mmCIF file of C-alpha atoms and ligand atoms in Angstrom:
data_model
loop_
_atom_site.group_PDB
_atom_site.id
_atom_site.type_symbol
_atom_site.label_atom_id
_atom_site.label_comp_id
_atom_site.label_asym_id
_atom_site.label_seq_id
_atom_site.Cartn_x
_atom_site.Cartn_y
_atom_site.Cartn_z
ATOM 1 C CA MET A 5 -9.613 12.363 -17.420
ATOM 2 C CA GLN A 6 -11.259 14.569 -14.798
ATOM 3 C CA SER A 7 -9.163 15.541 -11.793
ATOM 4 C CA TYR A 8 -9.834 13.753 -8.541
ATOM 5 C CA ASN A 9 -9.758 14.627 -4.907
ATOM 6 C CA SER A 10 -8.804 11.229 -3.503
ATOM 7 C CA PHE A 11 -10.437 11.883 -0.147
ATOM 8 C CA ARG A 12 -13.793 12.706 -1.791
ATOM 9 C CA VAL A 13 -13.482 9.404 -3.646
ATOM 10 C CA ALA A 14 -12.698 7.584 -0.381
ATOM 11 C CA GLN A 15 -15.710 9.190 1.326
ATOM 12 C CA GLN A 16 -17.977 8.282 -1.566
ATOM 13 C CA GLN A 17 -16.917 4.655 -1.215
ATOM 14 C CA ILE A 18 -17.873 4.761 2.480
ATOM 15 C CA PHE A 19 -21.312 6.208 1.687
ATOM 16 C CA GLU A 20 -21.947 3.368 -0.748
ATOM 17 C CA ALA A 21 -20.824 0.673 1.701
ATOM 18 C CA ALA A 22 -22.771 2.314 4.535
ATOM 19 C CA LYS A 23 -25.960 2.216 2.474
ATOM 20 C CA LEU A 24 -25.597 -1.510 1.892
ATOM 21 C CA LEU A 25 -24.932 -2.021 5.601
ATOM 22 C CA ASN A 26 -27.771 0.281 6.757
ATOM 23 C CA LEU A 27 -25.427 2.265 8.998
ATOM 24 C CA ASP A 28 -26.881 5.121 11.049
ATOM 25 C CA GLU A 29 -26.012 8.764 10.509
ATOM 26 C CA ALA A 30 -23.569 9.113 13.429
ATOM 27 C CA THR A 31 -21.585 6.060 12.334
ATOM 28 C CA ILE A 32 -21.391 7.371 8.775
ATOM 29 C CA LYS A 33 -20.204 10.738 10.018
ATOM 30 C CA LEU A 34 -17.563 9.111 12.201
ATOM 31 C CA LEU A 35 -16.317 6.832 9.442
ATOM 32 C CA THR A 36 -16.119 9.608 6.848
ATOM 33 C CA SER A 37 -13.947 11.794 9.116
ATOM 34 C CA PRO A 38 -10.347 11.302 10.291
ATOM 35 C CA GLN A 39 -10.172 10.870 14.076
ATOM 36 C CA LYS A 40 -6.881 12.776 14.505
ATOM 37 C CA GLU A 41 -4.785 14.877 12.163
ATOM 38 C CA PHE A 42 -1.320 16.297 12.639
ATOM 39 C CA ASN A 43 -0.040 19.019 10.349
ATOM 40 C CA PHE A 44 3.453 20.327 10.915
ATOM 41 C CA THR A 45 6.390 22.075 9.327
ATOM 42 C CA LEU A 46 9.813 20.454 9.260
ATOM 43 C CA HIS A 47 12.928 22.618 9.233
ATOM 44 C CA VAL A 48 15.727 20.633 7.719
ATOM 45 C CA LYS A 49 19.417 21.482 7.329
ATOM 46 C CA MET A 50 20.395 20.835 3.718
ATOM 47 C CA ASP A 51 23.900 20.003 2.463
ATOM 48 C CA SER A 52 24.223 23.548 1.152
ATOM 49 C CA GLY A 53 24.130 24.792 4.756
ATOM 50 C CA LYS A 54 20.711 26.387 4.179
ATOM 51 C CA THR A 55 17.573 25.401 6.063
ATOM 52 C CA GLU A 56 14.552 24.302 4.053
ATOM 53 C CA ILE A 57 10.991 24.088 5.309
ATOM 54 C CA PHE A 58 8.825 21.086 4.357
ATOM 55 C CA GLN A 59 5.201 20.299 5.089
ATOM 56 C CA GLY A 60 4.598 17.107 7.095
ATOM 57 C CA TYR A 61 1.394 15.202 7.862
ATOM 58 C CA ARG A 62 0.294 12.288 9.993
ATOM 59 C CA ILE A 63 -3.334 11.258 9.988
ATOM 60 C CA GLN A 64 -4.744 8.649 12.374
ATOM 61 C CA TYR A 65 -7.920 7.950 10.515
ATOM 62 C CA ASN A 66 -9.619 5.466 12.797
ATOM 63 C CA TYR A 67 -8.350 3.437 15.748
ATOM 64 C CA ALA A 68 -11.463 1.603 16.941
ATOM 65 C CA ARG A 69 -9.959 -1.830 16.162
ATOM 66 C CA GLY A 70 -6.470 -1.106 17.514
ATOM 67 C CA PRO A 71 -3.566 1.322 17.223
ATOM 68 C CA ALA A 72 -3.460 3.280 13.974
ATOM 69 C CA LYS A 73 -1.154 1.799 11.332
ATOM 70 C CA GLY A 74 0.197 2.902 7.992
ATOM 71 C CA GLY A 75 3.119 4.171 5.987
ATOM 72 C CA ILE A 76 4.886 7.495 5.576
ATOM 73 C CA ARG A 77 5.569 8.684 2.043
ATOM 74 C CA PHE A 78 7.991 11.293 0.768
ATOM 75 C CA HIS A 79 6.525 12.742 -2.400
ATOM 76 C CA PRO A 80 6.448 16.190 -4.012
ATOM 77 C CA ASP A 81 2.716 16.043 -4.818
ATOM 78 C CA GLU A 82 1.521 15.163 -1.323
ATOM 79 C CA THR A 83 -1.501 17.050 -0.015
ATOM 80 C CA VAL A 84 -3.530 16.709 3.144
ATOM 81 C CA ASP A 85 -6.347 15.138 1.140
ATOM 82 C CA THR A 86 -4.191 12.435 -0.449
ATOM 83 C CA ILE A 87 -2.911 11.513 3.018
ATOM 84 C CA ARG A 88 -6.486 11.532 4.366
ATOM 85 C CA ALA A 89 -7.592 9.180 1.624
ATOM 86 C CA LEU A 90 -4.636 6.863 2.108
ATOM 87 C CA ALA A 91 -5.159 6.807 5.894
ATOM 88 C CA CYS A 92 -8.827 6.026 5.323
ATOM 89 C CA TRP A 93 -7.970 3.150 2.958
ATOM 90 C CA MET A 94 -5.509 1.768 5.535
ATOM 91 C CA THR A 95 -8.424 1.540 7.996
ATOM 92 C CA TRP A 96 -10.382 -0.755 5.671
ATOM 93 C CA LYS A 97 -7.238 -2.621 4.622
ATOM 94 C CA THR A 98 -6.324 -3.695 8.169
ATOM 95 C CA ALA A 99 -9.974 -4.606 8.790
ATOM 96 C CA VAL A 100 -10.336 -6.665 5.575
ATOM 97 C CA VAL A 101 -7.455 -8.918 6.666
ATOM 98 C CA ASP A 102 -8.815 -8.830 10.221
ATOM 99 C CA LEU A 103 -5.783 -7.372 11.979
ATOM 100 C CA PRO A 104 -6.241 -5.768 15.422
ATOM 101 C CA LEU A 105 -5.187 -2.375 14.025
ATOM 102 C CA GLY A 106 -6.663 0.889 12.819
ATOM 103 C CA GLY A 107 -5.558 2.983 9.853
ATOM 104 C CA ALA A 108 -3.122 5.876 9.454
ATOM 105 C CA LYS A 109 -0.858 7.490 6.880
ATOM 106 C CA GLY A 110 1.789 10.173 6.908
ATOM 107 C CA GLY A 111 3.746 12.111 4.396
ATOM 108 C CA VAL A 112 6.233 14.825 3.701
ATOM 109 C CA CYS A 113 5.919 17.039 0.697
ATOM 110 C CA CYS A 114 9.449 16.775 -0.728
ATOM 111 C CA ASN A 115 11.346 15.376 -3.688
ATOM 112 C CA PRO A 116 13.581 12.594 -2.366
ATOM 113 C CA LYS A 117 15.093 12.036 -5.817
ATOM 114 C CA LYS A 118 16.778 15.426 -5.469
ATOM 115 C CA MET A 119 18.020 14.883 -1.913
ATOM 116 C CA SER A 120 21.227 13.371 -0.580
ATOM 117 C CA GLU A 121 21.352 10.483 1.877
ATOM 118 C CA ARG A 122 22.201 12.899 4.681
ATOM 119 C CA GLU A 123 19.323 15.219 3.838
ATOM 120 C CA LEU A 124 16.949 12.231 3.818
ATOM 121 C CA GLU A 125 18.231 11.211 7.237
ATOM 122 C CA ASN A 126 17.737 14.755 8.538
ATOM 123 C CA ILE A 127 14.176 14.908 7.225
ATOM 124 C CA SER A 128 13.341 11.465 8.681
ATOM 125 C CA ARG A 129 14.639 12.393 12.132
ATOM 126 C CA GLU A 130 12.948 15.791 12.041
ATOM 127 C CA TYR A 131 9.641 14.094 11.150
ATOM 128 C CA VAL A 132 9.889 11.918 14.265
ATOM 129 C CA ARG A 133 10.799 14.883 16.476
ATOM 130 C CA ALA A 134 7.612 16.584 15.296
ATOM 131 C CA ILE A 135 5.327 13.636 16.026
ATOM 132 C CA ALA A 136 7.059 11.494 18.702
ATOM 133 C CA SER A 137 4.553 12.063 21.501
ATOM 134 C CA SER A 138 1.634 10.959 19.328
ATOM 135 C CA ILE A 139 3.045 7.703 17.957
ATOM 136 C CA GLY A 140 4.194 4.441 19.543
ATOM 137 C CA VAL A 141 3.387 0.758 19.599
ATOM 138 C CA ASP A 142 0.053 1.297 21.380
ATOM 139 C CA LYS A 143 -0.906 4.477 19.493
ATOM 140 C CA ASP A 144 0.268 4.640 15.919
ATOM 141 C CA ILE A 145 2.925 2.608 14.109
ATOM 142 C CA PRO A 146 4.444 3.991 10.893
ATOM 143 C CA ALA A 147 5.992 1.945 8.067
ATOM 144 C CA PRO A 148 7.482 2.773 4.663
ATOM 145 C CA ASP A 149 5.426 3.812 1.660
ATOM 146 C CA VAL A 150 6.226 5.594 -1.614
ATOM 147 C CA TYR A 151 9.947 6.622 -1.662
ATOM 148 C CA THR A 152 10.644 5.524 1.919
ATOM 149 C CA ASN A 153 12.245 2.212 2.895
ATOM 150 C CA PRO A 154 13.768 0.162 5.763
ATOM 151 C CA GLN A 155 16.648 2.625 6.092
ATOM 152 C CA THR A 156 14.130 5.452 6.626
ATOM 153 C CA MET A 157 12.494 3.334 9.344
ATOM 154 C CA ALA A 158 15.881 2.638 10.970
ATOM 155 C CA TRP A 159 16.605 6.373 11.263
ATOM 156 C CA MET A 160 13.094 7.063 12.513
ATOM 157 C CA MET A 161 13.169 4.283 15.095
ATOM 158 C CA ASP A 162 16.568 5.444 16.323
ATOM 159 C CA GLU A 163 15.336 9.007 16.731
ATOM 160 C CA TYR A 164 12.218 7.816 18.520
ATOM 161 C CA GLU A 165 14.173 5.591 20.929
ATOM 162 C CA THR A 166 16.560 8.457 21.649
ATOM 163 C CA ILE A 167 13.613 10.715 22.518
ATOM 164 C CA ILE A 168 11.876 8.211 24.795
ATOM 165 C CA ASN A 169 15.201 6.885 26.127
ATOM 166 C CA GLN A 170 14.389 3.199 25.782
ATOM 167 C CA HIS A 171 14.242 0.433 23.211
ATOM 168 C CA HIS A 172 10.920 0.315 21.430
ATOM 169 C CA PRO A 173 11.481 -1.313 18.032
ATOM 170 C CA GLY A 174 7.813 -2.192 17.478
ATOM 171 C CA ALA A 175 6.976 1.514 17.060
ATOM 172 C CA PHE A 176 8.037 1.279 13.381
ATOM 173 C CA THR A 177 7.756 -1.643 10.990
ATOM 174 C CA ASP A 178 9.619 -2.819 7.916
ATOM 175 C CA LYS A 179 12.917 -2.124 9.674
ATOM 176 C CA PRO A 180 16.111 -3.912 8.663
ATOM 177 C CA THR A 181 16.156 -7.416 10.221
ATOM 178 C CA GLN A 182 19.337 -6.626 12.173
ATOM 179 C CA ILE A 183 17.465 -4.118 14.341
ATOM 180 C CA GLY A 184 14.080 -5.689 14.958
ATOM 181 C CA GLY A 185 12.719 -6.172 11.454
ATOM 182 C CA THR A 186 11.064 -9.405 10.416
ATOM 183 C CA GLU A 187 11.812 -11.969 7.767
ATOM 184 C CA GLY A 188 9.426 -11.808 4.843
ATOM 185 C CA ARG A 189 8.528 -8.104 5.051
ATOM 186 C CA ARG A 190 10.248 -6.932 1.868
ATOM 187 C CA ASP A 191 8.166 -9.062 -0.466
ATOM 188 C CA ALA A 192 5.037 -9.101 1.678
ATOM 189 C CA THR A 193 2.893 -6.629 -0.291
ATOM 190 C CA ALA A 194 3.630 -8.405 -3.574
ATOM 191 C CA ARG A 195 3.235 -11.841 -1.991
ATOM 192 C CA GLY A 196 -0.222 -10.952 -0.716
ATOM 193 C CA GLY A 197 -1.186 -9.605 -4.150
ATOM 194 C CA VAL A 198 0.045 -12.655 -6.061
ATOM 195 C CA ILE A 199 -1.768 -14.948 -3.585
ATOM 196 C CA THR A 200 -5.031 -13.115 -4.340
ATOM 197 C CA VAL A 201 -4.288 -13.493 -8.075
ATOM 198 C CA ARG A 202 -3.851 -17.249 -7.541
ATOM 199 C CA GLU A 203 -7.283 -17.414 -5.900
ATOM 200 C CA ALA A 204 -8.880 -15.248 -8.606
ATOM 201 C CA CYS A 205 -7.362 -17.403 -11.385
ATOM 202 C CA LYS A 206 -8.816 -20.527 -9.762
ATOM 203 C CA LYS A 207 -12.220 -18.939 -9.459
ATOM 204 C CA LEU A 208 -12.354 -17.453 -12.960
ATOM 205 C CA GLY A 209 -10.508 -20.212 -14.800
ATOM 206 C CA VAL A 210 -7.777 -17.781 -15.917
ATOM 207 C CA ASN A 211 -4.357 -19.230 -16.783
ATOM 208 C CA PRO A 212 -2.063 -18.203 -13.877
ATOM 209 C CA THR A 213 1.051 -18.664 -16.013
ATOM 210 C CA GLY A 214 -0.123 -16.424 -18.852
ATOM 211 C CA LYS A 215 1.068 -12.943 -19.843
ATOM 212 C CA TYR A 216 1.253 -10.111 -17.362
ATOM 213 C CA ALA A 217 2.343 -6.464 -17.145
ATOM 214 C CA ILE A 218 3.493 -4.339 -14.223
ATOM 215 C CA GLN A 219 2.957 -0.581 -14.086
ATOM 216 C CA GLY A 220 5.443 0.740 -11.505
ATOM 217 C CA PHE A 221 8.624 -1.259 -10.974
ATOM 218 C CA GLY A 222 9.306 -0.187 -7.374
ATOM 219 C CA ASN A 223 9.594 -2.645 -4.503
ATOM 220 C CA ALA A 224 6.100 -4.147 -4.856
ATOM 221 C CA GLY A 225 6.290 -4.385 -8.661
ATOM 222 C CA GLN A 226 9.731 -6.035 -8.647
ATOM 223 C CA ARG A 227 8.740 -8.534 -5.990
ATOM 224 C CA ALA A 228 5.528 -9.464 -7.789
ATOM 225 C CA ALA A 229 7.597 -10.345 -10.863
ATOM 226 C CA LEU A 230 9.949 -12.510 -8.799
ATOM 227 C CA LEU A 231 7.075 -14.267 -7.005
ATOM 228 C CA HIS A 232 5.172 -15.344 -10.107
ATOM 229 C CA GLN A 233 7.279 -18.483 -10.413
ATOM 230 C CA GLU A 234 7.003 -19.436 -6.727
ATOM 231 C CA ILE A 235 3.291 -18.797 -6.238
ATOM 232 C CA LEU A 236 1.747 -19.224 -9.692
ATOM 233 C CA GLY A 237 4.260 -21.593 -11.275
ATOM 234 C CA GLY A 238 5.395 -19.170 -13.987
ATOM 235 C CA GLY A 239 4.041 -16.466 -16.272
ATOM 236 C CA LYS A 240 5.438 -14.128 -18.915
ATOM 237 C CA LEU A 241 6.197 -10.531 -17.928
ATOM 238 C CA ILE A 242 5.800 -8.737 -21.258
ATOM 239 C CA ALA A 243 5.862 -5.105 -20.071
ATOM 240 C CA ALA A 244 6.981 -3.025 -17.123
ATOM 241 C CA SER A 245 7.379 0.656 -16.367
ATOM 242 C CA ASP A 246 8.754 3.116 -13.857
ATOM 243 C CA SER A 247 8.557 6.899 -13.622
ATOM 244 C CA ARG A 248 11.204 7.230 -16.374
ATOM 245 C CA GLY A 249 9.747 4.928 -19.014
ATOM 246 C CA ALA A 250 7.838 1.824 -20.092
ATOM 247 C CA ILE A 251 9.323 -1.193 -21.910
ATOM 248 C CA PHE A 252 7.897 -4.158 -23.812
ATOM 249 C CA ASN A 253 9.137 -7.563 -24.981
ATOM 250 C CA SER A 254 6.625 -10.001 -26.488
ATOM 251 C CA GLU A 255 8.893 -12.938 -25.552
ATOM 252 C CA GLY A 256 8.774 -11.977 -21.876
ATOM 253 C CA PHE A 257 11.535 -10.542 -19.698
ATOM 254 C CA ASP A 258 13.907 -12.496 -17.530
ATOM 255 C CA THR A 259 12.485 -11.127 -14.281
ATOM 256 C CA LYS A 260 15.658 -11.633 -12.222
ATOM 257 C CA GLU A 261 17.727 -9.800 -14.821
ATOM 258 C CA LEU A 262 15.232 -6.954 -14.994
ATOM 259 C CA VAL A 263 15.206 -6.520 -11.199
ATOM 260 C CA GLN A 264 19.041 -6.591 -11.099
ATOM 261 C CA TYR A 265 19.111 -3.940 -13.818
ATOM 262 C CA LYS A 266 16.674 -1.716 -11.917
ATOM 263 C CA LEU A 267 18.660 -2.021 -8.707
ATOM 264 C CA LYS A 268 21.902 -1.159 -10.500
ATOM 265 C CA ASN A 269 20.632 1.660 -12.736
ATOM 266 C CA GLY A 270 17.728 3.085 -10.764
ATOM 267 C CA THR A 271 15.403 2.676 -13.760
ATOM 268 C CA ILE A 272 14.386 0.067 -16.318
ATOM 269 C CA ALA A 273 13.812 2.635 -19.089
ATOM 270 C CA ASP A 274 16.995 1.687 -20.994
ATOM 271 C CA PHE A 275 16.915 -2.066 -20.439
ATOM 272 C CA PRO A 276 18.459 -3.761 -23.494
ATOM 273 C CA ASN A 277 16.384 -6.001 -25.820
ATOM 274 C CA ALA A 278 13.207 -4.121 -25.074
ATOM 275 C CA LYS A 279 10.952 -1.860 -27.075
ATOM 276 C CA LYS A 280 10.135 1.487 -25.478
ATOM 277 C CA ILE A 281 6.400 2.104 -25.352
ATOM 278 C CA PRO A 282 4.310 5.044 -24.124
ATOM 279 C CA HIS A 283 3.394 4.831 -20.430
ATOM 280 C CA GLU A 284 -0.330 4.807 -21.148
ATOM 281 C CA SER A 285 -0.190 1.889 -23.570
ATOM 282 C CA LEU A 286 1.252 -0.500 -20.962
ATOM 283 C CA LEU A 287 -2.082 -0.557 -19.194
ATOM 284 C CA GLU A 288 -3.893 -1.432 -22.416
ATOM 285 C CA LEU A 289 -1.791 -4.441 -23.468
ATOM 286 C CA ASP A 290 -3.324 -7.815 -24.158
ATOM 287 C CA VAL A 291 -2.379 -9.627 -20.943
ATOM 288 C CA ASP A 292 -4.068 -11.999 -18.503
ATOM 289 C CA ILE A 293 -3.002 -10.101 -15.399
ATOM 290 C CA LEU A 294 -2.255 -6.409 -14.949
ATOM 291 C CA TYR A 295 -0.584 -5.021 -11.837
ATOM 292 C CA PRO A 296 -0.979 -1.276 -11.291
ATOM 293 C CA ALA A 297 1.817 -0.758 -8.748
ATOM 294 C CA ALA A 298 2.501 2.974 -8.997
ATOM 295 C CA LEU A 299 0.316 5.861 -7.819
ATOM 296 C CA GLU A 300 -3.361 6.822 -7.623
ATOM 297 C CA ASN A 301 -5.818 7.186 -10.546
ATOM 298 C CA ALA A 302 -3.850 5.293 -13.215
ATOM 299 C CA ILE A 303 -6.986 3.564 -14.573
ATOM 300 C CA HIS A 304 -9.691 6.104 -15.306
ATOM 301 C CA ASP A 305 -12.718 6.720 -17.521
ATOM 302 C CA GLY A 306 -10.389 7.612 -20.399
ATOM 303 C CA ASN A 307 -8.628 4.236 -20.583
ATOM 304 C CA ALA A 308 -10.817 1.698 -18.727
ATOM 305 C CA GLU A 309 -12.599 0.741 -21.971
ATOM 306 C CA ASN A 310 -9.235 -0.258 -23.451
ATOM 307 C CA ILE A 311 -7.979 -2.473 -20.635
ATOM 308 C CA LYS A 312 -7.633 -6.033 -21.919
ATOM 309 C CA ALA A 313 -6.435 -7.832 -18.782
ATOM 310 C CA LYS A 314 -8.745 -10.428 -17.243
ATOM 311 C CA ILE A 315 -7.527 -9.659 -13.731
ATOM 312 C CA VAL A 316 -6.359 -6.276 -12.405
ATOM 313 C CA CYS A 317 -4.453 -6.709 -9.161
ATOM 314 C CA GLU A 318 -4.018 -3.367 -7.390
ATOM 315 C CA LEU A 319 -0.666 -3.342 -5.646
ATOM 316 C CA ALA A 320 -0.767 0.467 -5.561
ATOM 317 C CA ASN A 321 -3.152 2.391 -3.342
ATOM 318 C CA GLY A 322 -6.128 3.876 -5.200
ATOM 319 C CA PRO A 323 -5.032 3.217 -8.819
ATOM 320 C CA THR A 324 -8.596 2.926 -10.214
ATOM 321 C CA THR A 325 -11.096 5.793 -10.259
ATOM 322 C CA PRO A 326 -14.771 5.169 -9.341
ATOM 323 C CA GLU A 327 -15.951 5.543 -12.961
ATOM 324 C CA ALA A 328 -13.299 3.084 -14.119
ATOM 325 C CA ASP A 329 -14.406 0.588 -11.466
ATOM 326 C CA ILE A 330 -17.869 0.504 -12.995
ATOM 327 C CA ILE A 331 -16.563 0.266 -16.557
ATOM 328 C CA LEU A 332 -14.229 -2.625 -15.657
ATOM 329 C CA SER A 333 -16.936 -4.412 -13.724
ATOM 330 C CA ASN A 334 -19.418 -4.080 -16.621
ATOM 331 C CA ARG A 335 -16.790 -5.466 -18.968
ATOM 332 C CA GLY A 336 -16.328 -8.534 -16.758
ATOM 333 C CA ILE A 337 -12.791 -7.656 -15.694
ATOM 334 C CA GLN A 338 -12.009 -8.827 -12.193
ATOM 335 C CA VAL A 339 -10.397 -6.054 -10.115
ATOM 336 C CA ILE A 340 -8.722 -7.227 -6.925
ATOM 337 C CA PRO A 341 -9.034 -3.985 -4.969
ATOM 338 C CA ASP A 342 -6.080 -2.357 -3.210
ATOM 339 C CA ILE A 343 -7.462 -2.793 0.303
ATOM 340 C CA LEU A 344 -7.303 -6.546 -0.314
ATOM 341 C CA ALA A 345 -4.555 -6.979 -2.938
ATOM 342 C CA SER A 346 -1.956 -4.849 -1.141
ATOM 343 C CA ALA A 347 -2.774 -5.973 2.411
ATOM 344 C CA GLY A 348 0.129 -8.447 2.618
ATOM 345 C CA GLY A 349 2.506 -5.636 3.605
ATOM 346 C CA VAL A 350 0.609 -4.490 6.635
ATOM 347 C CA THR A 351 -0.084 -8.118 7.569
ATOM 348 C CA VAL A 352 3.640 -8.771 7.919
ATOM 349 C CA SER A 353 4.062 -5.393 9.642
ATOM 350 C CA TYR A 354 1.650 -6.669 12.249
ATOM 351 C CA LEU A 355 3.696 -9.877 12.600
ATOM 352 C CA GLU A 356 6.791 -7.699 13.030
ATOM 353 C CA MET A 357 5.106 -5.803 15.882
ATOM 354 C CA VAL A 358 4.146 -9.069 17.578
ATOM 355 C CA GLN A 359 7.723 -10.410 17.288
ATOM 356 C CA ASP A 360 9.189 -7.132 18.574
ATOM 357 C CA ARG A 361 6.938 -7.296 21.628
ATOM 358 C CA TYR A 362 8.134 -10.823 22.399
ATOM 359 C CA SER A 363 11.731 -10.228 21.316
ATOM 360 C CA PHE A 364 11.467 -13.583 19.602
ATOM 361 C CA PHE A 365 11.628 -14.024 15.840
ATOM 362 C CA TRP A 366 10.128 -16.566 13.475
ATOM 363 C CA ASP A 367 11.628 -17.964 10.281
ATOM 364 C CA GLU A 368 10.563 -16.867 6.822
ATOM 365 C CA GLN A 369 8.453 -19.952 6.114
ATOM 366 C CA SER A 370 6.288 -19.326 9.177
ATOM 367 C CA ILE A 371 5.655 -15.740 8.049
ATOM 368 C CA HIS A 372 4.803 -16.820 4.483
ATOM 369 C CA LYS A 373 2.351 -19.373 5.806
ATOM 370 C CA ILE A 374 0.439 -16.812 7.896
ATOM 371 C CA VAL A 375 0.321 -14.336 4.980
ATOM 372 C CA ASP A 376 -1.034 -17.051 2.697
ATOM 373 C CA GLU A 377 -3.720 -18.074 5.202
ATOM 374 C CA LYS A 378 -4.798 -14.503 5.966
ATOM 375 C CA LEU A 379 -4.891 -13.294 2.371
ATOM 376 C CA THR A 380 -6.648 -16.402 1.070
ATOM 377 C CA LYS A 381 -9.271 -16.101 3.777
ATOM 378 C CA ALA A 382 -9.739 -12.371 3.100
ATOM 379 C CA TYR A 383 -10.065 -12.986 -0.663
ATOM 380 C CA HIS A 384 -12.892 -15.476 -0.125
ATOM 381 C CA ARG A 385 -14.594 -13.303 2.509
ATOM 382 C CA VAL A 386 -14.652 -10.412 0.029
ATOM 383 C CA ASP A 387 -15.868 -12.702 -2.743
ATOM 384 C CA GLU A 388 -18.711 -13.823 -0.487
ATOM 385 C CA ALA A 389 -19.706 -10.178 0.121
ATOM 386 C CA VAL A 390 -19.553 -9.484 -3.639
ATOM 387 C CA ARG A 391 -21.978 -12.353 -4.299
ATOM 388 C CA ASP A 392 -24.182 -11.592 -1.320
ATOM 389 C CA LYS A 393 -24.599 -7.862 -2.073
ATOM 390 C CA LYS A 394 -24.237 -8.198 -5.877
ATOM 391 C CA VAL A 395 -21.640 -5.443 -6.074
ATOM 392 C CA HIS A 396 -18.234 -4.946 -7.716
ATOM 393 C CA PRO A 397 -15.198 -6.213 -5.771
ATOM 394 C CA ARG A 398 -14.093 -2.851 -4.351
ATOM 395 C CA LEU A 399 -17.494 -2.298 -2.839
ATOM 396 C CA GLY A 400 -17.502 -5.891 -1.597
ATOM 397 C CA ALA A 401 -14.154 -5.319 0.149
ATOM 398 C CA MET A 402 -15.415 -2.002 1.548
ATOM 399 C CA VAL A 403 -18.495 -3.732 2.951
ATOM 400 C CA VAL A 404 -16.285 -6.248 4.787
ATOM 401 C CA GLY A 405 -13.879 -3.591 6.147
ATOM 402 C CA VAL A 406 -16.450 -0.927 6.990
ATOM 403 C CA ALA A 407 -18.722 -3.442 8.755
ATOM 404 C CA ARG A 408 -15.872 -4.562 11.025
ATOM 405 C CA VAL A 409 -14.818 -1.015 11.899
ATOM 406 C CA ALA A 410 -18.423 0.107 12.459
ATOM 407 C CA GLU A 411 -18.946 -2.837 14.803
ATOM 408 C CA ALA A 412 -15.860 -1.903 16.842
ATOM 409 C CA CYS A 413 -17.054 1.725 17.096
ATOM 410 C CA LYS A 414 -20.439 0.534 18.313
ATOM 411 C CA LEU A 415 -18.998 -1.909 20.876
ATOM 412 C CA ARG A 416 -16.866 0.917 22.284
ATOM 413 C CA GLY A 417 -19.974 3.026 22.680
ATOM 414 C CA TRP A 418 -18.766 5.716 20.254
ATOM 415 C CA VAL A 419 -21.969 5.566 18.220
HETATM 416 N N1 LIG B 16 2.570 1.388 3.173
HETATM 417 C C1 LIG B 16 2.061 0.056 3.175
HETATM 418 C C2 LIG B 16 0.591 0.051 2.776
HETATM 419 O O1 LIG B 16 0.101 0.990 2.206
HETATM 420 C C3 LIG B 16 2.330 -0.687 4.473
HETATM 421 C C4 LIG B 16 1.721 -0.108 5.686
HETATM 422 C C5 LIG B 16 2.175 -0.740 6.978
HETATM 423 O O2 LIG B 16 2.838 -1.767 6.942
HETATM 424 O O3 LIG B 16 1.849 -0.181 7.999
HETATM 425 O O4 LIG B 16 -0.111 -0.912 2.946
#
């Protein structure tokens, strides 16, 4: 597989969508560039007593449709270009589900698996101290992403409120419910994805209760497994993986047991009654539905020919390379692209912001209902664009998102 610069890939996608939409040069230039970037060093006291320096980023890619929105990830391989790409994709993601928000992403280059709870708290608070004046409910609202979670948001919100000396819970989303979080946020990304799978199964005549595999058994992957019963009426999870290993069972796993095991042991690699398989082969299993729910570029020109799934639902951000998109499309495999399939998370983040503003909270059923309506509508809007422009689904989703953002830029008089 060739190596990828994710931001070049993201820009290329914009050029293709812009061509189909006949956008002018200034609009293309605006949409292929981040509006604001923050690059900073974090000095963090470690348990050893020593100070370590980490690189931090926050990129507000585009805020024509509303305040910038997107997660913060803690990952050792973070670069400014991966954050740029992810911030760019957030812009189209919020637009595809028609939320009044822009797109952003942040990150810290660090290895959270080697850090203590206290060190993680220190790094979270230090991140907010570096960026506090540039974020907030009307500017930019962070959320969790890879290796960050509601506890990270709780520390960050607390630091932010201490700095501004007032309550402002809506400045971060996916917080614990006790301090301004919403019901239904934890399974929101997976819920949105499984809802789009339900719609795709109906359209393509695929059996929704058939076999499926999940690459990446983090929060989104685990929740997708648990939601199959509720949303699709069943299904057989025959393989799953995390960073430490991939496992297979042709009879299907008990999804509740597997999630319990992961929560207790931190990995599923040694789950009993399972065959260990190579990471790569999980993606190539004979399943109806495949969920890439890990990191970028998992499906590439080296393995796309071997994918056997009928539907690929991208719960991760950017898991399919541009070459693989074309191969999958030519082979008649339906990809539900990340900016649609993983938009349930940010949809509920938006609902959390609205509830925080009103200081009034809805029950879980009300949240689920809105997610279902928004994701179903977005799925069919994208499908319409795919048919209208005769393009593969990612480009169809890009056309929908880019058109909405371009329109907002024009109305504001930016272009
Ligand atoms: N990190 C999630 C995503 O990539 C959620 C972002 C948010 O809720 O702001 O969609």
